[in-house]
CSV table of C-alpha atoms in Angstrom, one decimal:
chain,number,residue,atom,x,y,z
A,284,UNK,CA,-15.6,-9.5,-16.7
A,285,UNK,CA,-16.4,-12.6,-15.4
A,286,UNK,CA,-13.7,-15.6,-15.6
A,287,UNK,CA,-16.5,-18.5,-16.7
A,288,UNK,CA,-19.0,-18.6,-19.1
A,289,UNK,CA,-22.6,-18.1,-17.6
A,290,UNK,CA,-25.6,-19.9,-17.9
A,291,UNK,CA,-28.8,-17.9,-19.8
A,292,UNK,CA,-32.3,-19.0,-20.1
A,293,UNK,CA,-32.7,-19.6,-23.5
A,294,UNK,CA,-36.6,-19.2,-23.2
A,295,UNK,CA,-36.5,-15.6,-22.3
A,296,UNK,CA,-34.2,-14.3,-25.2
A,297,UNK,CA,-36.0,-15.2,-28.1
A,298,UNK,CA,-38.5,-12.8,-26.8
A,299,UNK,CA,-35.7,-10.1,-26.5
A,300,UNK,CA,-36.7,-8.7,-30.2
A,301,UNK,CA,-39.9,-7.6,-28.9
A,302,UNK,CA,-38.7,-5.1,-26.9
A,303,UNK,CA,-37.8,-3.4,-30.1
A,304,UNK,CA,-34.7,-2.1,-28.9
A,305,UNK,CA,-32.7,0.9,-30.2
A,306,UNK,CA,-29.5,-0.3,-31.8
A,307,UNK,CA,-27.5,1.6,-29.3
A,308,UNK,CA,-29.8,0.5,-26.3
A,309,UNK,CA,-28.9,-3.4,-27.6
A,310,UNK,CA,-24.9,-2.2,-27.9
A,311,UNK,CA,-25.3,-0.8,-24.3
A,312,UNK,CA,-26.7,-4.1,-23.1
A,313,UNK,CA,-25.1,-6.7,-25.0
A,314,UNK,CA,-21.5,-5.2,-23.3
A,315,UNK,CA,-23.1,-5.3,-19.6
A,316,UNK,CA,-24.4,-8.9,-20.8
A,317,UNK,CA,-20.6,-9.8,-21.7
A,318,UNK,CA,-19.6,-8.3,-18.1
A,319,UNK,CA,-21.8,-9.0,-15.8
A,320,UNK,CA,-21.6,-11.3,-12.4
A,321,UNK,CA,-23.4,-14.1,-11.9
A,322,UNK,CA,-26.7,-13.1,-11.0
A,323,UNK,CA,-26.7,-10.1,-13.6
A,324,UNK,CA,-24.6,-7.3,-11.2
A,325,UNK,CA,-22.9,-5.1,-13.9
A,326,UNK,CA,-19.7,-2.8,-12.4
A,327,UNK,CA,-19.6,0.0,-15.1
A,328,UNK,CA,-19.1,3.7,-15.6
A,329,UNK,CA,-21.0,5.1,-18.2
A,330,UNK,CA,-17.9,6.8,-18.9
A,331,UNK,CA,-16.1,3.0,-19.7
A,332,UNK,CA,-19.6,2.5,-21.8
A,333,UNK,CA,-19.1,5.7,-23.9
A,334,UNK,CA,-15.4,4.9,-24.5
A,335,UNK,CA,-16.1,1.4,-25.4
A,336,UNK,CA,-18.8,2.5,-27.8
A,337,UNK,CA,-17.2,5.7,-29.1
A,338,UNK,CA,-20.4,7.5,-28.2
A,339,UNK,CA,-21.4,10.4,-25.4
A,340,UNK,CA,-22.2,9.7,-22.2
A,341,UNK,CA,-25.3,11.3,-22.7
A,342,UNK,CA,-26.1,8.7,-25.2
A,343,UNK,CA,-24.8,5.8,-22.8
A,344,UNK,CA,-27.7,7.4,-20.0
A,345,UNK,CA,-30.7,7.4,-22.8
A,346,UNK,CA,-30.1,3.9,-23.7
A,347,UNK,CA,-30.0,3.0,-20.4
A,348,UNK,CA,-32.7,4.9,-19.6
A,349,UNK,CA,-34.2,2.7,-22.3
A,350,UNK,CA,-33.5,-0.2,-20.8
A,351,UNK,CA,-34.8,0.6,-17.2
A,352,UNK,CA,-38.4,2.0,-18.9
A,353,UNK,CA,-39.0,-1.7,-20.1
A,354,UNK,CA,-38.0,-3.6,-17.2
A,355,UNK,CA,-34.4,-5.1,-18.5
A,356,UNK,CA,-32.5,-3.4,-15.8
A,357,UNK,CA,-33.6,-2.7,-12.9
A,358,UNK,CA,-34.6,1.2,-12.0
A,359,UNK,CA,-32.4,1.8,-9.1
A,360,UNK,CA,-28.7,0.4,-8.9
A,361,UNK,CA,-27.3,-1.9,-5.8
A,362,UNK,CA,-24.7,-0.7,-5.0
A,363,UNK,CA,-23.1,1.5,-7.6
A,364,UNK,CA,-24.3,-1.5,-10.1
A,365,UNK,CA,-26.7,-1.9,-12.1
A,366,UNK,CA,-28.9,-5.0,-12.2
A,367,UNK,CA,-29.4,-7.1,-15.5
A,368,UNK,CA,-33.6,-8.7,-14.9
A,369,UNK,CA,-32.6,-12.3,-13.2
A,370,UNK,CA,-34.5,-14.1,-16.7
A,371,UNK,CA,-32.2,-12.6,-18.7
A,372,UNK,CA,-28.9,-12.4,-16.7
A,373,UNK,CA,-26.1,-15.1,-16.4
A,374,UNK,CA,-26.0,-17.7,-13.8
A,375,UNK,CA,-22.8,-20.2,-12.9
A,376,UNK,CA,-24.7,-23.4,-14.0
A,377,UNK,CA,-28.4,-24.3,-14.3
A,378,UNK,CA,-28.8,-25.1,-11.0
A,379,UNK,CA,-27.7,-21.9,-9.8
A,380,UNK,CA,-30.3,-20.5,-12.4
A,381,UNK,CA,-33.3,-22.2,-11.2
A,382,UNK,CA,-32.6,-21.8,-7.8
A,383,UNK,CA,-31.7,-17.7,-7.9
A,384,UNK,CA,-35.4,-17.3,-9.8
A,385,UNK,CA,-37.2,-19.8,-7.7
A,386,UNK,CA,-35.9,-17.9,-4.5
A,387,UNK,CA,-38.7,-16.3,-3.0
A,388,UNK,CA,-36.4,-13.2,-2.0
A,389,UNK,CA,-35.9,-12.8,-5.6
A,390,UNK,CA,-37.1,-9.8,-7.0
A,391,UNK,CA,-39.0,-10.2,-10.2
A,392,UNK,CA,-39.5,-6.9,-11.6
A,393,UNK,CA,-42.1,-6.7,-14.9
A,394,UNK,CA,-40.5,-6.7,-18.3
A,395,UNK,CA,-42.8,-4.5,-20.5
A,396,UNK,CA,-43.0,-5.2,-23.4
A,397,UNK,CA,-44.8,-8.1,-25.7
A,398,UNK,CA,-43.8,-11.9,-25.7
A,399,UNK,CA,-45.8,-13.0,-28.1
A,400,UNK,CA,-45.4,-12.5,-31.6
A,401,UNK,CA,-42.8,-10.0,-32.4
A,402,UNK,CA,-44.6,-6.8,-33.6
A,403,UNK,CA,-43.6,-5.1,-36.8
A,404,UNK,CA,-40.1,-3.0,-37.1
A,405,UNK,CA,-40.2,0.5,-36.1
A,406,UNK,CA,-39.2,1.4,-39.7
A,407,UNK,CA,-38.1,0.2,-42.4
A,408,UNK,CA,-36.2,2.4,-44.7
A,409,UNK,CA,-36.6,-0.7,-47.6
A,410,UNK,CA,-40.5,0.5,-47.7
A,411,UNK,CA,-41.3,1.6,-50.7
A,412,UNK,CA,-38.5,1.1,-52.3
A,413,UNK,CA,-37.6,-1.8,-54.7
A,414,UNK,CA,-35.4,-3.2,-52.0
A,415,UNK,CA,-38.9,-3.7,-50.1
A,416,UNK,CA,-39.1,-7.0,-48.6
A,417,UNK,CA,-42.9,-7.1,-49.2
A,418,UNK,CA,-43.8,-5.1,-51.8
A,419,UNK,CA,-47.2,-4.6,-52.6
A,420,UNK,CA,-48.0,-6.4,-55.6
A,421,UNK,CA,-51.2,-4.1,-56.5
A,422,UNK,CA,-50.1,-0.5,-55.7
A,423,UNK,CA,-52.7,1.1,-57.8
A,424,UNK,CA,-55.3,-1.0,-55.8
A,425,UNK,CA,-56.4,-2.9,-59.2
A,426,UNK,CA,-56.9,0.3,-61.3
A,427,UNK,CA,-55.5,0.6,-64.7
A,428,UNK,CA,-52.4,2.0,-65.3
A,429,UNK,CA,-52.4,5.7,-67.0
A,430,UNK,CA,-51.9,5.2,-71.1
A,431,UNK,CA,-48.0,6.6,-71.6
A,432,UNK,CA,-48.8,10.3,-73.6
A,433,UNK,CA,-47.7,10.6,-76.8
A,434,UNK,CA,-43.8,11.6,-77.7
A,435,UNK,CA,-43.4,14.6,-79.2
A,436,UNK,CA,-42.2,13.7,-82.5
A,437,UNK,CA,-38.3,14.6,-83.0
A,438,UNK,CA,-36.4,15.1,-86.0
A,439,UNK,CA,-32.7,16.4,-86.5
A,440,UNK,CA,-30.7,19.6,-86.3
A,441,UNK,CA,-29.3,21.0,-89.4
C-alpha cells in the first residue's frame, strides 16, 4: 500500500461506468486502486486477491482477465506487476500526473469501451416487476383490458 494519498484524474472516472464492469471485476480493481504505486504498479498475488475477497483464484484471473480485455490494465505485467492504465492510476501530486501522461515514453494503451453516454445496464432484475424503475405505463400497447369473467355464484355448505 502506498503511504500518501494519490492524485486521480477526475475526468476519466466518471466514464468508468461505461465499461459496464462485473461487480467482482470492480472489487478486483477497486483493491489494486487502493494499493497501487504511483504510476498505477500493483504488487499482488492473485492468491492475496482471492483471500481478500473470499472468492477462487479462478475467479480473481476472470476478472482480471476482464479488466485487461478492455484496456484498464495493461495485457502483459512489468515485472511480476500488473499495470493500472496511466488515466486512471494514482500519481503523487498533479504535477506528477500531467507530466507521467504527457511523457512521450508513456505508453497509452486503448481503453475499449464507450465514453459517452453510459449505455443501459446489462440487466436489470427490477424489469418487469413492480419494483421497475421505468415501468411501462401502456403495457397492453393501448388495447382494452379483457372484461373480468363472471364469478361463479357461491352459496353455503349445510
Amino acid at each position: 500500500m502506498t503511504g500518501a494519498p494519490l492524485v486521480h484524474n477526475p475526468a476519466i472516472w466518471e466514464h468508468l461506468p461505461n465499461a459496464r464492469l462485473r461487480s467482482t471485476a470492480r472489487d478486483v480493481f477497486d483493491i489494486l486502486t487502493a494499493r497501487q504505486r504511483p504510476g498505477g504498479a500493483v504488487r499482488i498475488t492473485q492468491a492475496e486477491l482471492s483471500g481478500r475477497l473470499g472468492i477462487s483464484q479462478a475467479a480473481v484471473s476472470r476478472a482480471i482477465g476482464e479488466l485487461k480485455d478492455i484496456g484498464i490494465l495493461e495485457g502483459r505485467t512489468k515485472r511480476g506487476a500488473l499495470l493500472i492504465h496511466p488515466l486512471l492510476a494514482g500519481y503523487e501530486s498533479e504535477a506528477h500526473m500531467i507530466n507521467s501522461i504527457s511523457d512521450p515514453d508513456t505508453y497509452l494503451w486503448p481503453l475499449r469501451y464507450e465514453s459517452g453516454v453510459r449505455p443501459p445496464r446489462r440487466s436489470d432484475p427490477r424489469t418487469g416487476t413492480m419494483f421497475d424503475p421505468n415501468p411501462d405505463p401502456d403495457p397492453d400497447g393501448g388495447e382494452d383490458a379483457p372484461l373480468p369473467e363472471a364469478l361463479p355464484t357461491l352459496r353455503l355448505a349445510g
